[in-house]
Amino acid sequence: MPSTVIVGAQWGDEGKGKVVDLVSDDYDYVVRYGGGNNAGHTIVHNGQTLAMRLIPCGIMCKTITPVIGNGVVVDPHVLANELKTLHDDGISTDKLVISGNAHLIMPWHVALDGASEKRLGNKKVGTTKNGIGPCYQDKVARTGIRVQDLLDPDVFRDKVTSVLAIKNLVLDKIYGLPTYSVDEICDEYAPFADMMRPYVTSTEHLLSHAIRDGKKVLFEGAQATMLDVDHGTYPFVTSSSCTAGGACTGSGLGPTQIQKVCGVSKAYITRVGSGPFPTEQFGEDGDTLRSVGHEFGVVTGRPRRCGWFDAVVARYATEVNGLTDMAITKLDVLSAFDTIKVCVAYDIDGTRVEDFPTDSTQVNNPNLKPIYEELPGWKGVDISGCRKFEELPENAQKYIHFLEQQIGVPVSIIGCGPDHDQTILHGWNN
Ligand code: GDP
Ligand code: IMO
Ligand code: MG
């Protein structure tokens, strides 16, 4: 059962792309199991940066079969751009496969995402406005259009006709937005059918046969635990199951086929969009994390909200994902500080709380205060060249040990810089 899930353990952008790229050489398949082009996964090789939205980061490795699983929502416009960028860079996409059961993002999903956010005003989720939520809404409502539907022009036209009968009313009567004609959509999407046809297959069977044949599967999580539609800070979440359980439903493999689940956390924490964020820093510390860590969104360019590492969140991520390991990225960014804070518990109305509250009124309680422990830093020491744990300054080693003790699982990967090679493997094994 040699499959591994790489899953975000915070609010996204933890460096999942880098971790996947780092370990993927040892796997035969890399599978995206959820989300869509709301994701932005950055990989850096010898100073060259590539930001992937939809196609798994494993595409970089020639021996890997990258899989877009059934749990993903696919905007064919974005897929077309991503394929072109890869081809322009001389990267082959011949091995890419896409599940026929993945849902398609349609133009009205994007329009409704923006309109819904506008209507919510200061209660908005702060979505990426890529149509992710509306597309998953249709999937669950059983009115979605899937990749397999696109491949048959008659089926596609039929589905678009049924869907538009309702969507056009919503667009026009509720939001005052332009409507779509069936012909215009069929014309717009016809070239995408030709583009996608060579890639579409039953990825569910493919993966299950691969496992039967002793192949190794790596799951590339998108978004993160705290953005999960069930386990995250609802309603300030995305619309998919980003946690490790989603790797099963989003790919067609069962839980007994997964052996290892590695969470990814930054050595501090960030969030994009609205919603609770107990350790957020509004002053100088937040600004320093943002500027030193280059904390601006890959997808929207928005400045990320920044704060100290939250061990309450990390322990929660360990529970809901069944983590076996944690990767801690961006440790190098903390070289900017004299001392470093870690939130070890919350004080809620005078009570010490060590488990992340699943009651949103508690999470949003204005009296929730992080309880910090302050650790000595390694200010000014450049750790970007460290490749072994022992090469880290003593206080950085102590910091990692402290996190391990707080989280309850080993930290087996440590990021010391954005480049693929700027990493310490600390007991990682597949
Ligand atoms: P993802 O969505 O989880 O894949 O993460 P993003 O790519 O959105 O954001 C992570 C950012 O941090 C990217 O710009 C990465 O290149 C960068 N990064 C990843 N690991 C490290 C690290 O250890 N140190 C530094 N300085 N940057 C890193
Ligand atoms: P990766 O995979 C960070 C956030 C959005 C918003 C909320 C809902 O790169 O870590 P959506 O467009 O999904 O309906 O937005 O989720 N969000 C992310 N934040 N990283 C991501 O992906 C995200 N994907 C969605 O900012 O708050
Ligand atoms: Mg990202």
Short mmCIF file of C-alpha atoms in Angstrom, two decimals, residues 10-383:
data_model
loop_
_atom_site.label_atom_id
_atom_site.label_comp_id
_atom_site.label_asym_id
_atom_site.label_seq_id
_atom_site.Cartn_x
_atom_site.Cartn_y
_atom_site.Cartn_z
CA GLN A 10 -2.99 25.31 7.74
CA TRP A 11 -5.01 27.71 5.52
CA GLY A 12 -3.22 26.94 2.25
CA ASP A 13 -0.01 28.02 0.51
CA GLU A 14 2.12 26.03 2.92
CA GLY A 15 4.47 24.88 0.14
CA LYS A 16 2.67 21.67 -0.87
CA GLY A 17 3.89 22.09 -4.45
CA LYS A 18 7.50 22.16 -3.34
CA VAL A 19 7.07 19.11 -1.10
CA VAL A 20 5.33 17.14 -3.87
CA ASP A 21 8.04 18.09 -6.34
CA LEU A 22 10.68 17.10 -3.83
CA VAL A 23 9.44 13.61 -3.05
CA SER A 24 7.63 12.71 -6.29
CA ASP A 25 10.63 11.01 -7.95
CA ASP A 26 9.91 7.99 -5.77
CA TYR A 27 6.32 7.65 -7.02
CA ASP A 28 4.69 6.44 -10.24
CA TYR A 29 1.52 8.59 -10.11
CA VAL A 30 0.84 12.07 -8.70
CA VAL A 31 -2.87 12.74 -8.20
CA ARG A 32 -4.73 16.00 -7.63
CA TYR A 33 -7.89 14.94 -5.81
CA GLY A 34 -9.74 18.17 -5.15
CA GLY A 35 -10.11 21.86 -5.80
CA GLY A 36 -9.40 23.49 -9.11
CA ASN A 37 -7.56 26.55 -10.30
CA ASN A 38 -8.07 28.21 -6.94
CA ALA A 39 -4.82 26.40 -6.14
CA GLY A 40 -1.45 27.89 -6.95
CA HIS A 41 1.44 25.52 -6.31
CA THR A 42 4.91 26.90 -6.83
CA ILE A 43 7.94 24.87 -7.68
CA VAL A 44 11.42 26.29 -8.06
CA HIS A 45 14.29 24.45 -9.73
CA ASN A 46 17.69 26.15 -9.93
CA GLY A 47 16.06 29.55 -9.61
CA GLN A 48 13.39 28.85 -12.29
CA THR A 49 9.84 29.20 -11.00
CA LEU A 50 6.73 27.40 -12.21
CA ALA A 51 3.29 27.99 -10.67
CA MET A 52 0.78 25.20 -11.31
CA ARG A 53 -2.97 25.71 -10.86
CA LEU A 54 -4.59 22.51 -12.08
CA ILE A 55 -2.04 20.02 -13.36
CA PRO A 56 -0.20 18.12 -10.61
CA CYS A 57 3.33 19.27 -9.84
CA GLY A 58 4.51 15.72 -10.65
CA ILE A 59 4.33 16.75 -14.34
CA MET A 60 7.95 17.89 -13.99
CA CYS A 61 9.19 14.33 -13.64
CA LYS A 62 9.23 12.32 -16.89
CA THR A 63 8.58 8.95 -15.26
CA ILE A 64 5.45 10.10 -13.42
CA THR A 65 1.86 9.85 -14.61
CA PRO A 66 0.09 13.03 -13.45
CA VAL A 67 -3.60 12.50 -12.71
CA ILE A 68 -6.44 15.01 -12.43
CA GLY A 69 -8.84 12.97 -10.30
CA ASN A 70 -12.63 12.92 -10.24
CA GLY A 71 -12.71 15.24 -7.20
CA VAL A 72 -11.17 18.14 -9.13
CA VAL A 73 -13.19 20.86 -10.87
CA VAL A 74 -11.68 21.71 -14.24
CA ASP A 75 -11.86 25.04 -16.01
CA PRO A 76 -10.85 24.09 -19.57
CA HIS A 77 -9.68 27.65 -20.31
CA VAL A 78 -7.18 27.37 -17.47
CA LEU A 79 -6.20 23.85 -18.50
CA ALA A 80 -5.54 25.09 -22.04
CA ASN A 81 -3.29 27.88 -20.74
CA GLU A 82 -1.45 25.57 -18.40
CA LEU A 83 -0.85 22.98 -21.13
CA LYS A 84 0.45 25.74 -23.42
CA THR A 85 2.81 27.11 -20.77
CA LEU A 86 4.21 23.64 -20.15
CA HIS A 87 4.63 22.95 -23.87
CA ASP A 88 6.32 26.33 -24.35
CA ASP A 89 8.74 25.35 -21.58
CA GLY A 90 9.45 22.05 -23.33
CA ILE A 91 7.68 19.98 -20.66
CA SER A 92 5.78 17.00 -22.05
CA THR A 93 2.16 16.50 -20.99
CA ASP A 94 1.77 13.20 -22.87
CA LYS A 95 1.36 11.19 -19.69
CA LEU A 96 -1.32 13.43 -18.15
CA VAL A 97 -4.66 11.73 -17.49
CA ILE A 98 -7.96 13.35 -16.50
CA SER A 99 -10.95 11.65 -14.92
CA GLY A 100 -14.11 11.69 -17.03
CA ASN A 101 -15.98 12.18 -13.75
CA ALA A 102 -14.29 15.48 -12.89
CA HIS A 103 -16.73 18.40 -13.12
CA LEU A 104 -16.37 21.28 -15.55
CA ILE A 105 -16.27 24.89 -14.47
CA MET A 106 -18.63 26.75 -16.78
CA PRO A 107 -18.67 30.52 -17.44
CA TRP A 108 -21.76 31.00 -15.23
CA HIS A 109 -19.90 29.48 -12.29
CA VAL A 110 -17.29 32.21 -12.54
CA ALA A 111 -19.95 34.92 -12.98
CA LEU A 112 -21.98 33.64 -10.01
CA ASP A 113 -18.89 33.38 -7.78
CA GLY A 114 -18.16 37.07 -8.31
CA ALA A 115 -21.82 38.09 -7.97
CA SER A 116 -22.29 36.10 -4.77
CA GLU A 117 -19.22 37.68 -3.20
CA LYS A 118 -20.47 41.12 -4.16
CA ARG A 119 -23.87 40.38 -2.62
CA LEU A 120 -22.25 39.22 0.63
CA GLY A 121 -20.48 42.58 0.98
CA ASN A 122 -18.41 42.69 4.16
CA LYS A 123 -19.47 39.10 4.92
CA LYS A 124 -17.77 37.83 1.76
CA VAL A 125 -15.65 34.68 1.86
CA GLY A 126 -12.87 36.30 -0.14
CA THR A 127 -12.94 33.56 -2.78
CA THR A 128 -10.58 33.42 -5.71
CA LYS A 129 -13.62 34.15 -7.94
CA ASN A 130 -12.76 31.23 -10.18
CA GLY A 131 -16.20 29.61 -9.96
CA ILE A 132 -15.08 26.85 -7.61
CA GLY A 133 -17.96 27.10 -5.11
CA PRO A 134 -20.74 27.36 -7.72
CA CYS A 135 -19.29 24.39 -9.63
CA TYR A 136 -19.22 22.18 -6.51
CA GLN A 137 -22.75 23.39 -5.68
CA ASP A 138 -23.96 22.02 -9.02
CA LYS A 139 -22.05 18.78 -8.50
CA VAL A 140 -23.81 18.19 -5.18
CA ALA A 141 -27.14 19.32 -6.63
CA ARG A 142 -26.64 16.66 -9.34
CA THR A 143 -26.90 19.24 -12.11
CA GLY A 144 -23.18 19.54 -12.89
CA ILE A 145 -21.59 18.94 -16.28
CA ARG A 146 -18.71 16.48 -16.26
CA VAL A 147 -15.64 16.11 -18.44
CA GLN A 148 -17.12 12.96 -20.03
CA ASP A 149 -20.19 14.96 -21.07
CA LEU A 150 -18.00 17.35 -23.02
CA LEU A 151 -16.70 14.51 -25.19
CA ASP A 152 -20.13 13.78 -26.68
CA PRO A 153 -21.51 16.90 -28.43
CA ASP A 154 -25.14 15.73 -28.16
CA VAL A 155 -24.90 14.93 -24.47
CA PHE A 156 -23.10 18.21 -23.85
CA ARG A 157 -25.71 20.27 -25.72
CA ASP A 158 -28.49 18.48 -23.87
CA LYS A 159 -26.94 19.15 -20.46
CA VAL A 160 -26.12 22.78 -21.24
CA THR A 161 -29.72 23.29 -22.41
CA SER A 162 -31.16 21.93 -19.15
CA VAL A 163 -28.75 23.81 -16.95
CA LEU A 164 -29.10 27.15 -18.73
CA ALA A 165 -32.88 27.04 -18.42
CA ILE A 166 -32.38 27.65 -14.70
CA LYS A 167 -29.01 29.43 -14.62
CA ASN A 168 -30.14 32.16 -17.01
CA LEU A 169 -33.06 32.94 -14.72
CA VAL A 170 -30.74 33.20 -11.73
CA LEU A 171 -28.20 35.28 -13.62
CA ASP A 172 -30.80 37.66 -15.03
CA LYS A 173 -33.52 37.89 -12.40
CA ILE A 174 -31.47 37.64 -9.21
CA TYR A 175 -28.13 39.16 -10.14
CA GLY A 176 -28.95 41.24 -13.24
CA LEU A 177 -26.07 39.60 -15.10
CA PRO A 178 -25.81 38.73 -18.81
CA THR A 179 -27.23 35.33 -19.81
CA TYR A 180 -25.72 32.68 -22.10
CA SER A 181 -27.07 30.97 -25.22
CA VAL A 182 -26.71 27.23 -25.71
CA ASP A 183 -25.07 27.77 -29.11
CA GLU A 184 -22.47 30.19 -27.79
CA ILE A 185 -21.47 27.77 -25.00
CA CYS A 186 -21.36 24.75 -27.33
CA ASP A 187 -19.17 26.74 -29.75
CA GLU A 188 -16.88 27.94 -26.98
CA TYR A 189 -16.43 24.47 -25.46
CA ALA A 190 -16.20 22.36 -28.66
CA PRO A 191 -12.43 22.98 -29.08
CA PHE A 192 -11.93 21.98 -25.44
CA ALA A 193 -13.45 18.57 -26.21
CA ASP A 194 -10.75 17.98 -28.81
CA MET A 195 -8.09 19.30 -26.46
CA MET A 196 -9.14 17.07 -23.56
CA ARG A 197 -10.13 13.86 -25.37
CA PRO A 198 -6.60 12.36 -25.49
CA TYR A 199 -6.19 12.81 -21.75
CA VAL A 200 -9.55 11.52 -20.51
CA THR A 201 -9.75 8.06 -19.03
CA SER A 202 -11.14 6.13 -16.11
CA THR A 203 -8.53 7.27 -13.61
CA GLU A 204 -10.37 5.30 -10.91
CA HIS A 205 -9.55 1.97 -12.61
CA LEU A 206 -6.13 3.18 -13.67
CA LEU A 207 -5.13 3.94 -10.07
CA SER A 208 -6.64 0.85 -8.60
CA HIS A 209 -4.84 -1.35 -11.15
CA ALA A 210 -1.65 0.56 -10.51
CA ILE A 211 -1.87 -0.18 -6.79
CA ARG A 212 -2.62 -3.83 -7.57
CA ASP A 213 0.55 -3.89 -9.68
CA GLY A 214 2.65 -2.52 -6.82
CA LYS A 215 2.98 1.04 -8.17
CA LYS A 216 3.29 4.02 -5.84
CA VAL A 217 0.77 6.83 -5.74
CA LEU A 218 1.33 10.32 -4.33
CA PHE A 219 -1.67 12.55 -3.65
CA GLU A 220 -1.12 16.28 -4.09
CA GLY A 221 -3.50 18.06 -1.75
CA ALA A 222 -4.84 21.47 -2.73
CA GLN A 223 -6.15 24.14 -0.38
CA ALA A 224 -5.82 22.88 3.18
CA THR A 225 -7.28 21.46 6.36
CA MET A 226 -8.61 24.78 7.67
CA LEU A 227 -10.26 25.46 4.29
CA ASP A 228 -11.97 22.04 4.17
CA VAL A 229 -15.73 22.33 3.69
CA ASP A 230 -16.38 20.07 6.71
CA HIS A 231 -13.41 20.58 9.00
CA GLY A 232 -12.34 24.12 8.20
CA THR A 233 -13.46 27.47 9.56
CA TYR A 234 -16.89 27.25 7.90
CA PRO A 235 -18.25 29.26 6.10
CA PHE A 236 -14.85 30.82 5.39
CA VAL A 237 -13.67 27.74 3.54
CA THR A 238 -13.48 26.40 0.03
CA SER A 239 -16.15 24.02 -1.27
CA SER A 240 -14.22 20.75 -1.40
CA SER A 241 -12.87 18.07 0.93
CA CYS A 242 -9.24 19.12 1.09
CA THR A 243 -8.32 16.88 4.01
CA ALA A 244 -6.74 13.45 3.55
CA GLY A 245 -10.14 11.74 3.39
CA GLY A 246 -10.78 13.69 0.19
CA ALA A 247 -7.89 11.80 -1.41
CA CYS A 248 -10.11 8.70 -1.39
CA THR A 249 -13.36 10.23 -2.61
CA GLY A 250 -11.49 12.43 -5.07
CA SER A 251 -9.57 9.58 -6.69
CA GLY A 252 -11.52 6.36 -6.26
CA LEU A 253 -8.93 4.65 -4.04
CA GLY A 254 -9.93 3.40 -0.61
CA PRO A 255 -8.48 4.36 2.78
CA THR A 256 -6.74 0.99 3.15
CA GLN A 257 -4.62 1.92 0.14
CA ILE A 258 -3.05 4.92 1.86
CA GLN A 259 -0.06 4.35 4.09
CA LYS A 260 1.36 7.73 4.85
CA VAL A 261 -0.13 11.20 5.31
CA CYS A 262 2.28 14.13 5.45
CA GLY A 263 0.93 17.49 6.53
CA VAL A 264 2.60 20.66 5.30
CA SER A 265 2.84 23.74 7.53
CA LYS A 266 4.85 26.89 7.30
CA ALA A 267 7.14 27.62 10.27
CA TYR A 268 4.61 30.42 10.84
CA ILE A 269 1.12 30.66 9.30
CA THR A 270 -0.77 32.61 6.63
CA ARG A 271 -4.27 32.95 5.30
CA VAL A 272 -5.80 34.60 2.19
CA GLY A 273 -9.41 35.75 2.20
CA SER A 274 -11.76 36.31 5.11
CA GLY A 275 -12.37 34.33 8.28
CA PRO A 276 -10.98 33.70 11.75
CA PHE A 277 -7.22 33.60 12.24
CA PRO A 278 -6.30 33.53 15.95
CA THR A 279 -2.55 34.20 15.65
CA GLU A 280 -2.76 36.91 12.96
CA GLN A 281 -0.20 39.70 13.45
CA PHE A 282 -1.26 43.17 12.35
CA GLY A 283 1.87 45.07 13.35
CA GLU A 284 5.55 44.89 12.54
CA ASP A 285 5.85 41.11 13.01
CA GLY A 286 3.12 40.47 10.42
CA ASP A 287 4.74 42.92 8.00
CA THR A 288 8.13 41.27 8.44
CA LEU A 289 6.70 37.79 7.80
CA ARG A 290 4.92 39.09 4.68
CA SER A 291 7.91 40.90 3.22
CA VAL A 292 10.62 38.34 4.09
CA GLY A 293 8.34 35.39 3.17
CA HIS A 294 7.07 37.09 -0.03
CA GLU A 295 3.55 36.36 1.17
CA PHE A 296 1.46 37.42 -1.81
CA GLY A 297 -1.04 35.03 -3.44
CA VAL A 298 0.02 33.02 -6.50
CA VAL A 299 -3.54 33.08 -7.87
CA THR A 300 -4.86 36.53 -6.98
CA GLY A 301 -1.73 38.47 -5.97
CA ARG A 302 -3.47 39.43 -2.71
CA PRO A 303 -1.23 40.10 0.30
CA ARG A 304 -1.50 37.10 2.63
CA ARG A 305 -2.48 37.62 6.25
CA CYS A 306 0.46 36.48 8.41
CA GLY A 307 0.87 35.23 11.97
CA TRP A 308 2.79 33.01 14.37
CA PHE A 309 2.73 29.21 14.16
CA ASP A 310 -0.47 27.89 15.68
CA ALA A 311 0.08 24.50 17.34
CA VAL A 312 -3.64 24.24 18.13
CA VAL A 313 -4.32 24.27 14.38
CA ALA A 314 -1.43 21.85 13.76
CA ARG A 315 -2.74 19.35 16.33
CA TYR A 316 -6.21 19.60 14.80
CA ALA A 317 -4.73 18.95 11.34
CA THR A 318 -2.91 15.94 12.77
CA GLU A 319 -6.21 14.56 14.03
CA VAL A 320 -8.50 15.16 11.07
CA ASN A 321 -5.94 13.98 8.51
CA GLY A 322 -4.40 11.17 10.56
CA LEU A 323 -0.97 12.67 9.91
CA THR A 324 2.07 10.42 10.10
CA ASP A 325 4.56 13.23 9.38
CA MET A 326 4.75 16.98 9.12
CA ALA A 327 6.81 19.05 6.69
CA ILE A 328 7.76 22.49 8.03
CA THR A 329 8.52 24.95 5.24
CA LYS A 330 9.99 28.46 5.21
CA LEU A 331 12.04 28.04 8.37
CA ASP A 332 14.52 30.44 6.71
CA VAL A 333 11.98 33.28 7.00
CA LEU A 334 12.22 33.14 10.80
CA SER A 335 15.91 34.17 10.61
CA ALA A 336 14.47 37.71 10.61
CA PHE A 337 13.42 37.54 14.28
CA ASP A 338 15.13 37.87 17.67
CA THR A 339 12.54 35.66 19.29
CA ILE A 340 9.77 33.49 17.83
CA LYS A 341 6.32 32.91 19.24
CA VAL A 342 4.33 29.69 19.02
CA CYS A 343 0.69 29.54 20.04
CA VAL A 344 0.32 26.45 22.24
CA ALA A 345 -3.31 26.91 23.37
CA TYR A 346 -6.16 29.44 23.29
CA ASP A 347 -7.59 31.34 26.21
CA ILE A 348 -11.35 31.51 25.61
CA ASP A 349 -13.18 33.52 28.25
CA GLY A 350 -10.54 32.56 30.82
CA THR A 351 -10.49 28.84 29.96
CA ARG A 352 -7.35 27.24 28.50
CA VAL A 353 -8.34 25.35 25.31
CA GLU A 354 -5.83 23.01 23.64
CA ASP A 355 -8.10 21.41 21.01
CA PHE A 356 -9.21 23.59 18.10
CA PRO A 357 -12.86 24.51 18.81
CA THR A 358 -15.28 22.95 16.34
CA ASP A 359 -17.96 25.40 17.48
CA SER A 360 -17.68 28.48 15.27
CA THR A 361 -19.04 30.82 17.93
CA GLN A 362 -16.03 29.86 20.04
CA VAL A 363 -13.61 30.35 17.14
CA ASN A 364 -15.13 33.77 16.47
CA ASN A 365 -15.30 34.68 20.17
CA PRO A 366 -13.70 38.14 20.47
CA ASN A 367 -12.28 37.01 23.79
CA LEU A 368 -10.29 34.19 22.18
CA LYS A 369 -6.63 34.95 22.85
CA PRO A 370 -3.66 32.86 21.74
CA ILE A 371 -1.42 31.67 24.58
CA TYR A 372 2.14 31.97 23.28
CA GLU A 373 5.46 30.48 24.26
CA GLU A 374 8.35 32.62 23.11
CA LEU A 375 11.47 30.84 21.89
CA PRO A 376 14.94 32.26 21.23
CA GLY A 377 15.65 32.81 17.52
CA TRP A 378 18.70 32.60 15.29
CA LYS A 379 18.44 36.15 13.92
CA GLY A 380 20.65 36.97 10.98
CA VAL A 381 21.91 33.42 10.43
CA ASP A 382 21.37 32.42 6.80
CA ILE A 383 20.11 28.84 6.88
#
